[in-house]
PDB file of C-alpha atoms and ligand atoms in Angstrom:
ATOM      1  CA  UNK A 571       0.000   0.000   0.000  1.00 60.00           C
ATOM      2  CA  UNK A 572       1.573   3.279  -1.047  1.00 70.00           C
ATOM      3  CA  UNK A 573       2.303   6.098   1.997  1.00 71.00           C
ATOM      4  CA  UNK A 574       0.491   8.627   1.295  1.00 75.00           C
ATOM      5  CA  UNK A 575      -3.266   5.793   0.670  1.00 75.00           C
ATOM      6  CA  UNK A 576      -2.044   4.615   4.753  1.00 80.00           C
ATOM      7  CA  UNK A 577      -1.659   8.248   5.995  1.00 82.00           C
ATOM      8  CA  UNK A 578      -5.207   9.346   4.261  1.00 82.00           C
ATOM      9  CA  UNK A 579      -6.900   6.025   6.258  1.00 83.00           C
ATOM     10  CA  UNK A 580      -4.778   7.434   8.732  1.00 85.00           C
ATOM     11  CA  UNK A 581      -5.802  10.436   9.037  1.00 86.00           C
ATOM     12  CA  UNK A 582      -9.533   9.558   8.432  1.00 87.00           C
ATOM     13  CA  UNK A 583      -9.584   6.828  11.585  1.00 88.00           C
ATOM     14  CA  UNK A 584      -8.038   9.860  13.371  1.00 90.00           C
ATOM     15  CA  UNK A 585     -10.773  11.934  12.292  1.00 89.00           C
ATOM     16  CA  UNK A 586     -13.224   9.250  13.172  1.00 90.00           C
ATOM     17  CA  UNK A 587     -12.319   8.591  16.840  1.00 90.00           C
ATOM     18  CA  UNK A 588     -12.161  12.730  17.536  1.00 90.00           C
ATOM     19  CA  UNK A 589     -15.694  12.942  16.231  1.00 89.00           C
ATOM     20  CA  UNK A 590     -16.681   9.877  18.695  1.00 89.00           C
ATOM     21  CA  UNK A 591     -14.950  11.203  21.716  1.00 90.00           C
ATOM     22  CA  UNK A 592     -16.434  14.813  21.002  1.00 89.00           C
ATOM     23  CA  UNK A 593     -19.979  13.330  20.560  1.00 86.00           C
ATOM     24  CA  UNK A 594     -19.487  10.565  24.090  1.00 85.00           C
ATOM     25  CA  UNK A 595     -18.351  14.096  25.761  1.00 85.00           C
ATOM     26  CA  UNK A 596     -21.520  16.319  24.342  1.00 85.00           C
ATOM     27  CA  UNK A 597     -23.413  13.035  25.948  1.00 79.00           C
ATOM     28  CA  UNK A 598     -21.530  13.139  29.066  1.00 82.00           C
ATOM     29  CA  UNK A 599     -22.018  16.866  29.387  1.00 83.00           C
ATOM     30  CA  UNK A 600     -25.919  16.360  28.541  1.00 79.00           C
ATOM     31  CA  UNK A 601     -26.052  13.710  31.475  1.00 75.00           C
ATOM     32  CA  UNK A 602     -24.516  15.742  34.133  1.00 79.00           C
ATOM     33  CA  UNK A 603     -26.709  18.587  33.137  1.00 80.00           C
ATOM     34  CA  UNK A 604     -29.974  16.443  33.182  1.00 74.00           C
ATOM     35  CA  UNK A 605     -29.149  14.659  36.343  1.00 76.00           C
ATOM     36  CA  UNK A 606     -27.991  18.386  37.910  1.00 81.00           C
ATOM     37  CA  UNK A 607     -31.563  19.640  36.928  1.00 80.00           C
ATOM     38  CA  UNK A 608     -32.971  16.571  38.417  1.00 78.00           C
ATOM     39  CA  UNK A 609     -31.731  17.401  41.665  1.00 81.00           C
ATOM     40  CA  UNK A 610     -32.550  20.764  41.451  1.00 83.00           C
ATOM     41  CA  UNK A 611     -35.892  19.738  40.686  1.00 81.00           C
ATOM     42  CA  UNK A 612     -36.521  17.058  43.332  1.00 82.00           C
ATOM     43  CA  UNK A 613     -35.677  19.369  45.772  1.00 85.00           C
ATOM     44  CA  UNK A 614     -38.066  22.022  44.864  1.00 84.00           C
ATOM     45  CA  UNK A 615     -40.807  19.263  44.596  1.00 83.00           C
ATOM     46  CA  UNK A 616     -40.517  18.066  48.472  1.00 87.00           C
ATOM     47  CA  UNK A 617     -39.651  21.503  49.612  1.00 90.00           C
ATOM     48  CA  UNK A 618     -42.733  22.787  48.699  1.00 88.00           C
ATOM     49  CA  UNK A 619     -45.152  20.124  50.840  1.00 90.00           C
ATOM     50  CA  UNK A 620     -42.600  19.796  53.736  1.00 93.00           C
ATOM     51  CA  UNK A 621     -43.076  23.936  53.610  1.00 94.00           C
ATOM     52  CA  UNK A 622     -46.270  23.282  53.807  1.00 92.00           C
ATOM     53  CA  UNK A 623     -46.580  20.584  56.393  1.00 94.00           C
ATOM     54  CA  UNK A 624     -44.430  23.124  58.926  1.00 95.00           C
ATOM     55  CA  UNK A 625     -46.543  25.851  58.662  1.00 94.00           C
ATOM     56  CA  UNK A 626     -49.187  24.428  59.101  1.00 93.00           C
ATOM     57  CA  UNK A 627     -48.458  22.165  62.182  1.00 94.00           C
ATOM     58  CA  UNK A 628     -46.323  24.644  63.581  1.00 94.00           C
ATOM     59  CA  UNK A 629     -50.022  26.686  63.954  1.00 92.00           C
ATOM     60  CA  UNK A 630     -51.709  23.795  65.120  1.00 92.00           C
ATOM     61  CA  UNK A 631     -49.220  23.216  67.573  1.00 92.00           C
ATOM     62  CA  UNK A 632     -48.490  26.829  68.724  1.00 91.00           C
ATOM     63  CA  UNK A 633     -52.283  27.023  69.356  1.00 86.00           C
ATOM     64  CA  UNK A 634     -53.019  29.961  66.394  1.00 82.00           C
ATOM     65  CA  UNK A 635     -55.659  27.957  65.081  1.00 82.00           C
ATOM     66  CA  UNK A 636     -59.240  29.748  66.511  1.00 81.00           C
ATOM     67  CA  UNK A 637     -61.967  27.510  65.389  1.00 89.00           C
ATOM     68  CA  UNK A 638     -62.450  23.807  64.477  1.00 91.00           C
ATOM     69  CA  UNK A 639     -63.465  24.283  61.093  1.00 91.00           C
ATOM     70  CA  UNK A 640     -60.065  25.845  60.619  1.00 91.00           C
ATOM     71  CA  UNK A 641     -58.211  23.027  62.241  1.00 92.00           C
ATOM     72  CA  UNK A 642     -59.988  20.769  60.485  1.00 93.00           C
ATOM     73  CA  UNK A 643     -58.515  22.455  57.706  1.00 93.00           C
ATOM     74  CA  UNK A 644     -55.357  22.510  58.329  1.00 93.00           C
ATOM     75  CA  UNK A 645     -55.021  18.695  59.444  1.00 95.00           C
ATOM     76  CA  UNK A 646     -56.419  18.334  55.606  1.00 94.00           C
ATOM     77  CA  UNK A 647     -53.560  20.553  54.134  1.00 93.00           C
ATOM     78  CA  UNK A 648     -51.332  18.508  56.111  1.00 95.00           C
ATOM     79  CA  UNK A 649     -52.774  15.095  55.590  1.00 95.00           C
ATOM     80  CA  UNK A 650     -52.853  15.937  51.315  1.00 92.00           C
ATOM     81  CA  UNK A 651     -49.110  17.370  51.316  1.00 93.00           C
ATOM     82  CA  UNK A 652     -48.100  14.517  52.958  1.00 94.00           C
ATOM     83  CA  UNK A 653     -49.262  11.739  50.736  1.00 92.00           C
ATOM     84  CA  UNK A 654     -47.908  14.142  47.782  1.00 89.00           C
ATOM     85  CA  UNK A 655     -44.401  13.552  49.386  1.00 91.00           C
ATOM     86  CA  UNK A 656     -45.276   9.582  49.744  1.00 92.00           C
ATOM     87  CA  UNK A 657     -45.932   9.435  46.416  1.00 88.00           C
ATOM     88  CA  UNK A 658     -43.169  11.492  44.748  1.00 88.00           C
ATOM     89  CA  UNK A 659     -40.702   9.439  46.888  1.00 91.00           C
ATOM     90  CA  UNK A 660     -42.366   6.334  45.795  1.00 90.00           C
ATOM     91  CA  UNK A 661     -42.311   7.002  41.800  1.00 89.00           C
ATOM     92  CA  UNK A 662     -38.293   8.101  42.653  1.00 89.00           C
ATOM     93  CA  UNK A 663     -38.418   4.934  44.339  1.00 90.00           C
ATOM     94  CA  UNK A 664     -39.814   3.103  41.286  1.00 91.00           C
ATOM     95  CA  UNK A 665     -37.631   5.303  38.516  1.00 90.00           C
ATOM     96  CA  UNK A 666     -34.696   4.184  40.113  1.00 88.00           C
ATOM     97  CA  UNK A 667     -34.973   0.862  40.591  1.00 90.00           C
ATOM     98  CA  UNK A 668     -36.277   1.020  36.491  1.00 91.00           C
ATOM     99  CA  UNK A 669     -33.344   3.261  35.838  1.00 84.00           C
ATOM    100  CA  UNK A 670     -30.504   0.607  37.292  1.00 84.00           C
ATOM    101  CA  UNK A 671     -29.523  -2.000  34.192  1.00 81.00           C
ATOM    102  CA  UNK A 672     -29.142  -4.852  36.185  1.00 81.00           C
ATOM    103  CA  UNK A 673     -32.889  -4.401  37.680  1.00 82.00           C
ATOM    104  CA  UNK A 674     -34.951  -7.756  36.798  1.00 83.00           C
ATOM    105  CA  UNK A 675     -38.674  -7.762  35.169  1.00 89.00           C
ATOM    106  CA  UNK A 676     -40.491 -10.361  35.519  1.00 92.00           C
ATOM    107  CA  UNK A 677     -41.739 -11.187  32.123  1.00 94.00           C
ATOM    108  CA  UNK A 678     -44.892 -14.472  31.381  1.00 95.00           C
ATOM    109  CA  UNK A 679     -46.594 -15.423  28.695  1.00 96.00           C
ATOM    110  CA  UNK A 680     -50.156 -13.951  29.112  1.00 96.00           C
ATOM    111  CA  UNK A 681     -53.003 -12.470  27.342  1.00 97.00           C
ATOM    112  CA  UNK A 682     -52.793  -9.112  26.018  1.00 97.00           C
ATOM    113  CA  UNK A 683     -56.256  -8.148  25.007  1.00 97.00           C
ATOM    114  CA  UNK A 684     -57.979  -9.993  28.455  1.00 97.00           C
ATOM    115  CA  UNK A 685     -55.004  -7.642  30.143  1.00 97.00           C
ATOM    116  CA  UNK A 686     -56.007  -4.587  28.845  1.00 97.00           C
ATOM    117  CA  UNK A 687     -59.231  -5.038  29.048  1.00 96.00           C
ATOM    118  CA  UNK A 688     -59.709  -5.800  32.608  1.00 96.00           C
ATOM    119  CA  UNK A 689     -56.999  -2.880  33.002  1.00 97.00           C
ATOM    120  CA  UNK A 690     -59.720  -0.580  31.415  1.00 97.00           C
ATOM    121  CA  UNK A 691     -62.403  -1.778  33.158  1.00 96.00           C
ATOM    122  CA  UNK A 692     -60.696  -0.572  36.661  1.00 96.00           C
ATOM    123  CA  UNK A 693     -60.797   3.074  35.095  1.00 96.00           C
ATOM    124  CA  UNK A 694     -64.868   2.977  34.207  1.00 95.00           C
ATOM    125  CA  UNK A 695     -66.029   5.037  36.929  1.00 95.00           C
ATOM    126  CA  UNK A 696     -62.797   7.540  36.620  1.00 96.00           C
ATOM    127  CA  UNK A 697     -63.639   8.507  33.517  1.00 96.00           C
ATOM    128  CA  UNK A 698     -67.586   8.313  34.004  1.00 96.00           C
ATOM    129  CA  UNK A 699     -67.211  11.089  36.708  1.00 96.00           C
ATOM    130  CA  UNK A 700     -65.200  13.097  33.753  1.00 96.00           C
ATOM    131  CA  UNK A 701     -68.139  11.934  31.169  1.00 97.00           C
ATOM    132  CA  UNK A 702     -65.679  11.379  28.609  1.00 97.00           C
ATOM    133  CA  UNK A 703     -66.962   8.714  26.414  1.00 95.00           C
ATOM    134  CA  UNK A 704     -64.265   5.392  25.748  1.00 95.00           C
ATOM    135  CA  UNK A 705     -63.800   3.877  22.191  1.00 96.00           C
ATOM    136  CA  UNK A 706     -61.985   0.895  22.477  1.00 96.00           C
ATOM    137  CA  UNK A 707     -60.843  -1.426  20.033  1.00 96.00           C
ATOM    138  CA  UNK A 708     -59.011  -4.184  21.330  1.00 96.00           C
ATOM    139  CA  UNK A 709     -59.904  -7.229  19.092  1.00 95.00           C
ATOM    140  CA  UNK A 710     -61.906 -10.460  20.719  1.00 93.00           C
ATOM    141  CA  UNK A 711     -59.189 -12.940  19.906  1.00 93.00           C
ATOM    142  CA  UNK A 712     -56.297 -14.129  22.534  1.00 95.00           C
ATOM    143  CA  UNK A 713     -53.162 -12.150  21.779  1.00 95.00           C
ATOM    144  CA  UNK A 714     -50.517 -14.009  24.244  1.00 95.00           C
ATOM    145  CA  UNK A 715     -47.480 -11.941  24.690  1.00 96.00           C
ATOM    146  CA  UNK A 716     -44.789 -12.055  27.480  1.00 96.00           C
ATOM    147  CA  UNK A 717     -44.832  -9.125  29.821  1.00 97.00           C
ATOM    148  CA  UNK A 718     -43.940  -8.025  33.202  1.00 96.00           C
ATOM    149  CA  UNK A 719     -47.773  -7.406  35.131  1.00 96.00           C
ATOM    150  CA  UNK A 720     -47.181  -5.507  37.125  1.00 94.00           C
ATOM    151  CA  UNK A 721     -44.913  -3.140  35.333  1.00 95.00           C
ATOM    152  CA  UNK A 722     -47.130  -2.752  32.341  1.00 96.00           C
ATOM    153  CA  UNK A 723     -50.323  -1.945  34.589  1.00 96.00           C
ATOM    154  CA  UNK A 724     -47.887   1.135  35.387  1.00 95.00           C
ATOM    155  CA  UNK A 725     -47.136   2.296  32.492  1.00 97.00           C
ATOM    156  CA  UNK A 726     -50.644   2.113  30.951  1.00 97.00           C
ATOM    157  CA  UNK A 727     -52.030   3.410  33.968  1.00 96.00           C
ATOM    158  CA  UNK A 728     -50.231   6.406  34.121  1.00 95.00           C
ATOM    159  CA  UNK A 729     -51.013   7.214  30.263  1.00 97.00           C
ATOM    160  CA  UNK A 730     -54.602   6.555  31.335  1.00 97.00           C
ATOM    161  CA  UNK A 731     -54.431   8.523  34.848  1.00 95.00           C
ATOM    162  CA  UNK A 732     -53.421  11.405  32.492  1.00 94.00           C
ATOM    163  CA  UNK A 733     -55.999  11.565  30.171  1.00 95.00           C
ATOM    164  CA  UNK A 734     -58.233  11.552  32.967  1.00 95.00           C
ATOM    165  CA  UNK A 735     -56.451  14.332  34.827  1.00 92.00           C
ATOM    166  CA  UNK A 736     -55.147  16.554  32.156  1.00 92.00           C
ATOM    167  CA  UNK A 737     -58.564  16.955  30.076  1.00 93.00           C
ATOM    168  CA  UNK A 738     -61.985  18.439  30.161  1.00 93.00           C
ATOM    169  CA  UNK A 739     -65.233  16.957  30.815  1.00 96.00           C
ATOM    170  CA  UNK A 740     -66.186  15.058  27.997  1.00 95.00           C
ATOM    171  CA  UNK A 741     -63.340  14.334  26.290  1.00 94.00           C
ATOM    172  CA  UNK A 742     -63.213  11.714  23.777  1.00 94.00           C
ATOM    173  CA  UNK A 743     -60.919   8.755  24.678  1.00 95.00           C
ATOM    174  CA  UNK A 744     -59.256   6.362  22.493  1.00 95.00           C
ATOM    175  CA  UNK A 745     -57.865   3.108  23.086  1.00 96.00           C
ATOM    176  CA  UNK A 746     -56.917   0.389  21.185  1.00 96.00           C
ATOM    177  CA  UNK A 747     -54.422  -2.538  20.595  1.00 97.00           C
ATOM    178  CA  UNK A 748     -53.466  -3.499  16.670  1.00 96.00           C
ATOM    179  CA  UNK A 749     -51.396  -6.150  15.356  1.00 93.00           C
ATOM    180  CA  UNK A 750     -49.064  -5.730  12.704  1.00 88.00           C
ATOM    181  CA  UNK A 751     -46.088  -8.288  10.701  1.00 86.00           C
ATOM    182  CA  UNK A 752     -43.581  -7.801  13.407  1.00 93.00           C
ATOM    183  CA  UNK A 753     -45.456  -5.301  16.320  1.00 95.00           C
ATOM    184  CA  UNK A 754     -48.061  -4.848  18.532  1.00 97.00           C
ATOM    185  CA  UNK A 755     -49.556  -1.349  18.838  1.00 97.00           C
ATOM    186  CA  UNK A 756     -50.929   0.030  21.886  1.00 97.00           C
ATOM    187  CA  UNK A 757     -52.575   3.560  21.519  1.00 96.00           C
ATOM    188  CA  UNK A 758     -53.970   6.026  23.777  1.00 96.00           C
ATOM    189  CA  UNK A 759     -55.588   8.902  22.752  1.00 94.00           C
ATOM    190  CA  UNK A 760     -58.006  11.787  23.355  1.00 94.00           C
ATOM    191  CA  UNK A 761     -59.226  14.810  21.744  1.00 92.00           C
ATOM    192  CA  UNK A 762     -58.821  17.143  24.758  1.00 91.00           C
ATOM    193  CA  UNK A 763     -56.123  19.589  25.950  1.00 87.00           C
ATOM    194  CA  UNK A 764     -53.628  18.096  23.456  1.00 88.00           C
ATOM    195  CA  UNK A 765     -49.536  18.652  24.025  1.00 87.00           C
ATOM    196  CA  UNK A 766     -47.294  21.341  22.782  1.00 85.00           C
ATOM    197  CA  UNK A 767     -45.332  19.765  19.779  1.00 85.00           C
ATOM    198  CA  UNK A 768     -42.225  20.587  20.982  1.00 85.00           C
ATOM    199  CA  UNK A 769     -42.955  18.935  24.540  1.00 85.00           C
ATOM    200  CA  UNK A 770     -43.521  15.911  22.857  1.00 87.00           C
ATOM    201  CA  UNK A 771     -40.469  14.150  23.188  1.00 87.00           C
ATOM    202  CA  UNK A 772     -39.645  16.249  26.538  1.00 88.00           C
ATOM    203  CA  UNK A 773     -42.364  14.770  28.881  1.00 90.00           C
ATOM    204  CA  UNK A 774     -40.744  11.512  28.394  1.00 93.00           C
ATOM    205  CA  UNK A 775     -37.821  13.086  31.315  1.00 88.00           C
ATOM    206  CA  UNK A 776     -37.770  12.780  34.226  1.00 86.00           C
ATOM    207  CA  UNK A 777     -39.846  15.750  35.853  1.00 82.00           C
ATOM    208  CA  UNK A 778     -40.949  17.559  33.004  1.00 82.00           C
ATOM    209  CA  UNK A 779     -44.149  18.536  33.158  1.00 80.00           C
ATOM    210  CA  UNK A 780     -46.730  20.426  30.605  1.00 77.00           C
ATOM    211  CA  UNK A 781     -47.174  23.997  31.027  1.00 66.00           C
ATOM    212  CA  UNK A 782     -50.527  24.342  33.309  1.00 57.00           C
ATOM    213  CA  UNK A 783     -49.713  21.025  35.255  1.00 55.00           C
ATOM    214  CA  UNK A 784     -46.596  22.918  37.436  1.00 51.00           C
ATOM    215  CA  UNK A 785     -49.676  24.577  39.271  1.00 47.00           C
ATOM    216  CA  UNK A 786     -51.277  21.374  39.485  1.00 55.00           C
ATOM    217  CA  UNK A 787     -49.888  19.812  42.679  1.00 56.00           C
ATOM    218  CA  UNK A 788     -51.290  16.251  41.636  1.00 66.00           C
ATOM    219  CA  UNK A 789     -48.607  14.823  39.564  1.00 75.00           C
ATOM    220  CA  UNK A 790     -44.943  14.686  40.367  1.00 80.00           C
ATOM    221  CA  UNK A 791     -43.429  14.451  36.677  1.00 85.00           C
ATOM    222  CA  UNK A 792     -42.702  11.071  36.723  1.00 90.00           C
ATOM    223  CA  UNK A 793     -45.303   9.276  35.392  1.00 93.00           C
ATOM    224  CA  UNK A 794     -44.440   9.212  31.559  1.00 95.00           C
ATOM    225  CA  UNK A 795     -40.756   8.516  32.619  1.00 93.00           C
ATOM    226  CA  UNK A 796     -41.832   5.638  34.361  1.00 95.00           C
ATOM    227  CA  UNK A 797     -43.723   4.167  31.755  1.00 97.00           C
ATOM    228  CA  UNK A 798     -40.919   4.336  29.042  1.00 96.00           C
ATOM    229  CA  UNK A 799     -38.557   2.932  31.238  1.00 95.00           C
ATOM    230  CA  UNK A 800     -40.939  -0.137  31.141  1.00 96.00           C
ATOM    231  CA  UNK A 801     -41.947  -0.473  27.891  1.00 97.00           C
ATOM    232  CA  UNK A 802     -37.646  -0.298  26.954  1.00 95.00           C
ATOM    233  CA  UNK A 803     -37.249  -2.884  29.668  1.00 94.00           C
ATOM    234  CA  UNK A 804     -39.237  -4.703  27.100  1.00 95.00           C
ATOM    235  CA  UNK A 805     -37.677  -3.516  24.191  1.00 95.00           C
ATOM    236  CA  UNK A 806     -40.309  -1.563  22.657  1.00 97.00           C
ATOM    237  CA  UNK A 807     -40.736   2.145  22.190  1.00 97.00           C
ATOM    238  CA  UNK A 808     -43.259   4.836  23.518  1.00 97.00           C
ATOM    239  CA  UNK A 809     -43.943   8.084  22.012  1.00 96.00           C
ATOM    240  CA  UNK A 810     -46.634  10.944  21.785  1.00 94.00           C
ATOM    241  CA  UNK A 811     -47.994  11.819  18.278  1.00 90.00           C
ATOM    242  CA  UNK A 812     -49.698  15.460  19.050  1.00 83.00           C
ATOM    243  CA  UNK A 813     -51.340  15.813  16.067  1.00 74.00           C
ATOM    244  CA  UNK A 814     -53.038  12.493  14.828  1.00 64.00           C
ATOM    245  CA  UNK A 815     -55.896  12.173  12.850  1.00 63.00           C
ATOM    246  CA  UNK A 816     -58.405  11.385  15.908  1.00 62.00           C
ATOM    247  CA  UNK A 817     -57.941  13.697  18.894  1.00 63.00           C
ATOM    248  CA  UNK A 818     -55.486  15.694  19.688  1.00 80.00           C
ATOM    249  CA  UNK A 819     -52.697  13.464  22.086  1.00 89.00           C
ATOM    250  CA  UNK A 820     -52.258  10.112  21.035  1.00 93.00           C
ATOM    251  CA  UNK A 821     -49.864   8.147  23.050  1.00 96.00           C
ATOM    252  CA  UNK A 822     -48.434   4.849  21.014  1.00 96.00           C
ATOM    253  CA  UNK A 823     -46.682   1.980  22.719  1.00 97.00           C
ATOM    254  CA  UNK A 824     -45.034  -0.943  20.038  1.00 97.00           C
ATOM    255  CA  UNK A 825     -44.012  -4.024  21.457  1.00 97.00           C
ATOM    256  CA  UNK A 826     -41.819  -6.062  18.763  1.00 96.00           C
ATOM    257  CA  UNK A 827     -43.313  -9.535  18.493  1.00 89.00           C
TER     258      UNK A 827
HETATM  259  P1  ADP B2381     -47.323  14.308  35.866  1.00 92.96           P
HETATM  260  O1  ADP B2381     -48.659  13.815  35.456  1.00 92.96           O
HETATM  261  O2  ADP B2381     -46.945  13.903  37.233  1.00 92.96           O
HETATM  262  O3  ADP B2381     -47.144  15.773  35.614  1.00 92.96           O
HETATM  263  P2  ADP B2381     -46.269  12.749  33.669  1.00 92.96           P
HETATM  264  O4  ADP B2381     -44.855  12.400  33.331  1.00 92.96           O
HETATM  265  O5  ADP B2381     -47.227  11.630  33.845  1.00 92.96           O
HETATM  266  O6  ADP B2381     -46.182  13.625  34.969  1.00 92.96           O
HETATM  267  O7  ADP B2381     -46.832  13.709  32.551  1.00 92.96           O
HETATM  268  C1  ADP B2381     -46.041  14.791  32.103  1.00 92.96           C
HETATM  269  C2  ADP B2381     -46.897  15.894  31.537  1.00 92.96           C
HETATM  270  O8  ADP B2381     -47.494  15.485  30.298  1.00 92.96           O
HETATM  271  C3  ADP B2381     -48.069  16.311  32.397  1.00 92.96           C
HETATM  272  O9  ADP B2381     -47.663  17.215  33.386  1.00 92.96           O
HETATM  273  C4  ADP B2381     -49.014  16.950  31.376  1.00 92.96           C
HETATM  274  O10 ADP B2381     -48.673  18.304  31.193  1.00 92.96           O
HETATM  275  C5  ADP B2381     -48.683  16.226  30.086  1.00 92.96           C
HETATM  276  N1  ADP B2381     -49.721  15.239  29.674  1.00 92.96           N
HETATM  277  C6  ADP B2381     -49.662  13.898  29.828  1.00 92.96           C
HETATM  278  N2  ADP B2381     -50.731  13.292  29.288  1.00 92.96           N
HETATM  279  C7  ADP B2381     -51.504  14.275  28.754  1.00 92.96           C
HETATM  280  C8  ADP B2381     -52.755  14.297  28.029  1.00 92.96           C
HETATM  281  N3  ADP B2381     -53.427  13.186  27.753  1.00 92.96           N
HETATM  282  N4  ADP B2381     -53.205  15.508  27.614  1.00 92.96           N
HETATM  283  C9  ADP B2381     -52.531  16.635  27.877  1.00 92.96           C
HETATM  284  N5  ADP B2381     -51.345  16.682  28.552  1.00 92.96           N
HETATM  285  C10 ADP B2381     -50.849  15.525  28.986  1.00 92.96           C
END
């Protein structure tokens, strides 16, 4: 091989390993910064209740509180920011343990469709308080697949949870479960609120949140996290199309068959 043919591959290898190092050290950089914002977040998101929870003892305690309607009152603030800080340290609890590569699932053979229908069913009376009407479309047949339970009752659940929580009365829901050569589609959707576009792929992180729900105080940013850690611990991907044909949020699991 003539000199100058080895020092162009050379040179190009050279070129090749820069351009990996620079892009594993943009990565690196991106991960620090994410888990630094974390932080920052999870802090703000249990000082606020534990805030809370001071003041408001601290009253009951020092004797400020006049009447018992007003007690009453502030046992309730107490008693609600309380189980907020239960729950945000039990998703954490849950994200982490998902978040750790060695962490076991424990996948079995089972049916799909029976799944998600029963799955479903639990939610009835959720969304009948909201009046939003369900279409589902989850087809009659057995569709055995191997999943962990309890993991995917999470991640649907919080999808569902959310459609419940983050639209108006009325809304209409969509659910259904499709075959295809090589996947199995899971979609949620409704034709409420909808999702910025450029949130779309955001939400998926840890502690992002949508615009309106930061004033919310019912959800801790987690949820959608949690569920795509489960559906990668089973190798298929979950995404949020905010403009489909039907509705206006349309969340889409595939599973690879
Ligand atoms: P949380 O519900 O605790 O805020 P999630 O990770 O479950 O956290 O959801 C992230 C955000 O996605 C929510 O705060 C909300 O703004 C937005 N969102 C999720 N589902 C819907 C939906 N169906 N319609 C509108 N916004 C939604």
């Amino acid at each position: 091989m003539k000199a100058s043919l080895r020092y162009k591959e050379l040179n190009e290898d050279l070129k090749r390993v820069a351009e990996e190092l620079r892009i594993k050290s943009e990565e690196k950089e991106r991960l620090e910064e994410s888990k630094k914002r974390m932080l920052a977040d999870l802090s703000h998101d249990l000082k606020t209740p534990m805030t809370t929870i001071q003041g408001y003892s601290k009253a009951l305690y020092d004797n400020f509180v006049e009447d018992e309607e007003q007690r009453r009152r502030y046992l309730k603030y107490i008693y609600d920011k309380s189980i907020r800080v239960t729950d945000l340290i039990d998703e954490l609890f849950i994200f982490s343990k998902l978040d750790n590569p060695d962490s076991l699932i424990n996948k079995q053979e089972q049916d799909l469709c029976e799944f998600l229908r029963q799955l479903i069913v639990e939610f009835y009376e959720m969304f009948a308080e909201k009046e939003m009407e369900l279409n589902i479309e989850i087809p009659s047949k057995r569709i055995v697949y191997s999943f962990d339970q309890k993991l995917f009752y999470r991640a649907i659940s919080n999808i569902l949870e959310n459609t419940i929580k983050y639209n108006p009365l009325q809304t209409n829901v969509f659910i259904s479960l499709k075959e295809s050569k090589d996947l199995l589609v899971i979609e949620i959707g409704d034709d409420g609120t909808g999702i910025r576009e450029d949130l779309a792929e955001t939400l998926f992180e840890p502690f992002v949140r949508g615009d309106k729900s930061r004033m919310n105080d019912g959800g801790t940013g987690l949820g959608l996290a949690i569920t795509r850690k489960i559906v990668q611990k089973h190798n298929g991907r979950v995404y949020v199309d905010t403009n489909p044909t039907r509705g206006s949020t349309n969340f889409i699991i595939e599973l690879p068959i």
